[in-house]
XYZ file of C-alpha atoms in Angstrom:
297
model
C 70.391 -65.689 35.004
C 67.153 -67.379 34.082
C 65.264 -66.481 30.878
C 62.470 -65.130 33.002
C 64.734 -62.788 34.950
C 66.431 -61.615 31.680
C 63.139 -60.873 30.073
C 62.104 -59.007 33.218
C 65.218 -56.821 33.077
C 64.550 -56.183 29.351
C 61.062 -55.162 30.145
C 62.182 -52.836 32.955
C 64.377 -51.046 30.280
C 60.950 -49.614 28.765
C 60.388 -47.846 32.110
C 63.733 -46.120 31.842
C 63.031 -45.015 28.364
C 59.502 -43.804 29.125
C 60.992 -41.587 31.856
C 62.682 -39.665 29.006
C 59.278 -38.623 27.559
C 59.056 -35.467 29.452
C 62.506 -34.155 28.463
C 62.334 -34.993 24.756
C 58.718 -33.902 24.485
C 59.583 -30.545 26.309
C 62.280 -30.011 23.613
C 60.139 -30.978 20.619
C 58.394 -27.581 20.501
C 54.709 -27.043 19.812
C 54.055 -30.120 17.687
C 50.405 -31.200 18.464
C 50.004 -34.576 20.216
C 48.558 -36.713 17.408
C 51.062 -35.313 14.841
C 53.883 -36.062 17.322
C 52.584 -39.506 17.638
C 52.447 -40.026 13.898
C 56.030 -38.811 13.455
C 57.501 -40.917 16.233
C 55.566 -44.181 15.616
C 56.190 -43.680 11.813
C 59.958 -43.270 12.505
C 60.211 -46.282 14.857
C 58.051 -48.531 12.788
C 59.874 -47.645 9.589
C 63.342 -48.346 11.152
C 62.112 -51.562 12.636
C 60.663 -52.681 9.293
C 63.812 -51.875 7.352
C 65.739 -53.940 9.992
C 63.314 -56.873 9.396
C 63.942 -56.491 5.581
C 67.618 -56.515 6.103
C 67.449 -59.658 8.168
C 64.848 -61.397 6.072
C 62.470 -61.466 8.929
C 59.388 -59.770 7.345
C 57.449 -62.910 7.758
C 56.907 -62.045 11.477
C 54.458 -59.359 10.264
C 52.236 -62.120 8.941
C 50.107 -62.496 12.034
C 46.399 -63.403 12.605
C 43.952 -60.635 12.645
C 43.436 -60.858 16.445
C 47.070 -60.242 16.905
C 47.022 -57.140 14.780
C 43.836 -55.974 16.571
C 45.361 -56.173 20.049
C 48.631 -54.667 19.007
C 47.207 -51.727 17.156
C 44.309 -51.042 19.504
C 46.691 -51.265 22.448
C 49.205 -48.715 21.085
C 46.786 -46.384 19.245
C 43.839 -46.836 21.600
C 45.807 -45.902 24.734
C 47.296 -42.771 23.136
C 44.048 -41.601 21.643
C 42.165 -41.916 24.916
C 45.116 -40.353 26.878
C 45.232 -37.401 24.563
C 41.434 -36.967 24.861
C 41.723 -37.012 28.673
C 44.488 -34.387 28.682
C 42.185 -32.119 26.500
C 39.020 -32.606 28.355
C 40.082 -32.769 32.082
C 42.567 -31.061 34.375
C 46.018 -32.465 33.767
C 46.807 -33.513 37.376
C 43.647 -35.364 37.866
C 43.720 -36.994 34.430
C 47.325 -37.949 34.841
C 46.744 -39.559 38.165
C 43.739 -41.629 37.013
C 45.761 -42.724 34.000
C 48.477 -43.989 36.431
C 46.079 -46.769 37.449
C 47.415 -48.850 34.583
C 50.220 -50.486 36.535
C 47.897 -51.357 39.355
C 45.443 -52.837 36.751
C 48.346 -54.892 35.129
C 49.098 -56.499 38.407
C 45.377 -57.192 39.108
C 44.640 -58.486 35.617
C 47.825 -60.625 35.639
C 46.038 -62.839 38.313
C 43.800 -64.041 35.498
C 46.748 -65.441 33.508
C 47.551 -69.237 33.525
C 50.482 -69.982 35.823
C 50.281 -66.606 37.593
C 49.155 -66.155 41.239
C 48.352 -62.779 42.695
C 49.600 -62.710 46.346
C 49.144 -60.093 48.973
C 52.646 -58.737 48.609
C 51.930 -58.036 44.945
C 48.947 -55.960 45.786
C 50.704 -54.190 48.680
C 53.681 -53.441 46.386
C 51.499 -51.835 43.719
C 49.573 -49.853 46.290
C 52.808 -48.352 47.550
C 53.879 -47.544 44.135
C 50.654 -45.904 43.260
C 50.842 -43.835 46.491
C 54.227 -42.643 45.511
C 53.079 -41.766 41.938
C 50.046 -39.981 43.333
C 52.064 -37.993 45.630
C 54.441 -36.873 42.927
C 51.669 -36.113 40.384
C 49.594 -34.008 42.894
C 52.654 -32.489 44.549
C 51.101 -33.241 47.937
C 47.853 -31.250 47.167
C 44.380 -32.574 47.496
C 42.455 -33.385 44.386
C 39.128 -31.881 43.246
C 37.190 -34.157 40.844
C 34.654 -31.927 39.171
C 31.671 -33.694 37.516
C 31.953 -31.289 34.535
C 35.082 -33.156 33.427
C 33.510 -36.626 33.617
C 34.305 -37.359 29.904
C 37.893 -36.529 30.442
C 38.146 -38.733 33.650
C 36.490 -41.513 31.820
C 38.896 -41.342 28.965
C 41.821 -41.320 31.395
C 40.379 -44.390 33.160
C 39.765 -46.160 29.934
C 43.354 -45.375 28.711
C 44.567 -47.114 31.796
C 42.268 -50.075 31.163
C 43.373 -50.399 27.516
C 47.137 -50.358 28.284
C 46.774 -52.763 31.092
C 44.631 -55.151 28.959
C 47.027 -54.904 26.028
C 49.951 -55.718 28.303
C 48.364 -58.647 29.993
C 46.716 -60.104 26.834
C 50.020 -59.840 24.934
C 51.264 -62.621 27.246
C 48.576 -64.852 25.686
C 50.483 -64.282 22.380
C 53.886 -65.166 23.822
C 54.665 -67.045 20.610
C 54.368 -63.867 18.461
C 57.899 -62.376 18.196
C 58.274 -58.857 19.606
C 59.530 -57.693 16.182
C 55.924 -57.785 15.036
C 55.472 -54.624 17.039
C 56.936 -52.783 13.956
C 53.754 -53.424 12.130
C 51.756 -52.106 15.060
C 53.784 -49.034 15.223
C 53.152 -48.290 11.533
C 49.406 -48.800 11.885
C 49.295 -46.515 14.985
C 51.223 -43.869 12.980
C 48.654 -44.067 10.154
C 45.715 -43.786 12.538
C 47.374 -40.917 14.384
C 47.999 -39.032 11.233
C 44.174 -39.385 10.316
C 43.302 -38.054 13.774
C 45.806 -35.171 13.213
C 44.193 -34.077 10.088
C 40.759 -34.454 11.549
C 41.352 -32.555 14.911
C 44.685 -30.607 14.914
C 46.430 -27.812 13.115
C 49.676 -28.781 11.579
C 52.708 -27.467 13.517
C 56.037 -29.023 12.615
C 59.305 -28.759 14.593
C 60.767 -25.330 14.203
C 64.494 -25.974 14.180
C 67.128 -28.893 14.026
C 67.190 -29.182 17.759
C 63.385 -29.834 17.866
C 63.695 -32.292 15.040
C 66.492 -34.067 17.037
C 64.145 -34.387 20.037
C 61.453 -35.911 17.866
C 64.040 -38.365 16.443
C 65.026 -39.298 19.989
C 61.431 -39.762 20.934
C 60.924 -42.013 18.032
C 64.063 -44.007 18.771
C 63.481 -44.697 22.496
C 60.326 -43.756 24.473
C 58.025 -44.057 21.453
C 60.151 -46.679 19.723
C 62.385 -49.244 21.324
C 60.433 -48.987 24.596
C 57.474 -50.837 23.155
C 59.586 -53.666 21.768
C 61.284 -54.343 25.062
C 58.019 -53.883 26.976
C 56.397 -56.471 24.737
C 59.162 -58.931 25.412
C 59.100 -58.208 29.104
C 55.300 -58.709 29.655
C 55.328 -61.846 27.451
C 58.269 -63.657 29.032
C 59.135 -61.818 32.370
C 57.635 -61.201 35.799
C 54.721 -59.287 34.719
C 53.638 -58.352 38.275
C 57.074 -57.000 39.121
C 57.276 -55.124 35.848
C 53.783 -53.633 36.490
C 54.759 -52.449 39.988
C 58.109 -51.145 38.868
C 56.295 -48.958 36.225
C 55.513 -46.470 39.075
C 59.217 -45.490 38.911
C 58.391 -43.833 35.590
C 57.127 -40.485 37.000
C 59.802 -40.491 39.576
C 62.624 -40.963 36.973
C 60.963 -38.493 34.724
C 60.977 -35.774 37.413
C 64.598 -36.427 38.214
C 65.533 -36.062 34.546
C 63.411 -32.964 34.095
C 65.237 -31.446 37.002
C 68.704 -32.361 35.695
C 67.822 -30.741 32.399
C 66.388 -27.615 33.917
C 62.655 -28.346 33.293
C 61.655 -28.999 36.886
C 62.710 -28.767 40.590
C 63.171 -31.295 43.349
C 61.253 -31.263 46.625
C 60.269 -33.323 49.622
C 57.460 -34.879 47.601
C 59.925 -36.268 45.050
C 62.162 -37.797 47.722
C 59.070 -39.423 49.522
C 57.678 -40.557 46.239
C 60.990 -42.195 45.284
C 61.067 -43.993 48.646
C 57.440 -45.287 48.292
C 58.018 -46.391 44.685
C 61.220 -48.171 45.624
C 59.637 -49.861 48.693
C 56.727 -50.937 46.567
C 59.076 -52.604 44.055
C 60.956 -54.416 46.846
C 57.682 -55.614 48.299
C 56.280 -56.873 44.846
C 59.572 -58.732 44.237
C 59.554 -60.313 47.726
C 59.536 -63.879 46.433
C 62.504 -63.124 44.182
C 64.830 -61.441 46.749
C 68.035 -63.436 47.326
C 67.496 -64.030 51.033
C 64.034 -65.501 50.283
C 65.444 -68.206 48.034
C 65.778 -71.598 49.595
C 69.267 -73.202 49.564
C 69.767 -76.151 47.481
C 70.088 -79.486 49.199
C 73.366 -81.080 48.791
C 73.390 -84.229 46.688
C 74.833 -87.330 48.498
């Protein structure tokens, strides 16, 4: 397996972990968003920093200011804008607008050196977005009310921020993904400031809810950002971006298995569209598309 293919698989692991967000968040109780963000990023950043200390790798945190700015603004900026959107606009519309970020990743990737945006990449990501839209809206029509313009704008900006962060990270391919530990701690601190400014403190009510917070910090709001960083820096960023539309599908399936949701025809069709989109986006990498090697005589 090539290094690019291995990095792509590592990046795809983030999508699997992000699909767990709904289940773990549902079990975490009534903890407000910014406080939950602070707890989870604080946990993941602290564990990663302890790991760096144990391995004598704390030097990876000494990065230029521009690297810290991109990493921190990417993680914190996305979540701050997303929470703002959820509070100031209807959930379905805000969620769908936010799911433009995989499409934007694929489009922005065409600006990267050595990357070419082909028709099948665009077709694949449109199919994936169609599947996500069908799932998020449950097949119902949308109604965009001008009174929620601020929330819609925040959702769109969140998508732009995450896509830009993911693509710009590739320009810093020489920065080890371990440096994300510092970005997590900075995000936790900024989230805590926002919590005290805008929210009332509600902590997990029992050991089970604390366990859900720990699992959130370990995987969807922890390890996922490290493997995503590695994937977008060294893997097939266009395939990873398209495959990200599997997140709502996998999340729905997990919510159903754990009793938080139900399956329907929209889920099945959404799954088919997302899968087809990933296949189309990966068209060049499919085995039957590879040219056979010429025999050496």
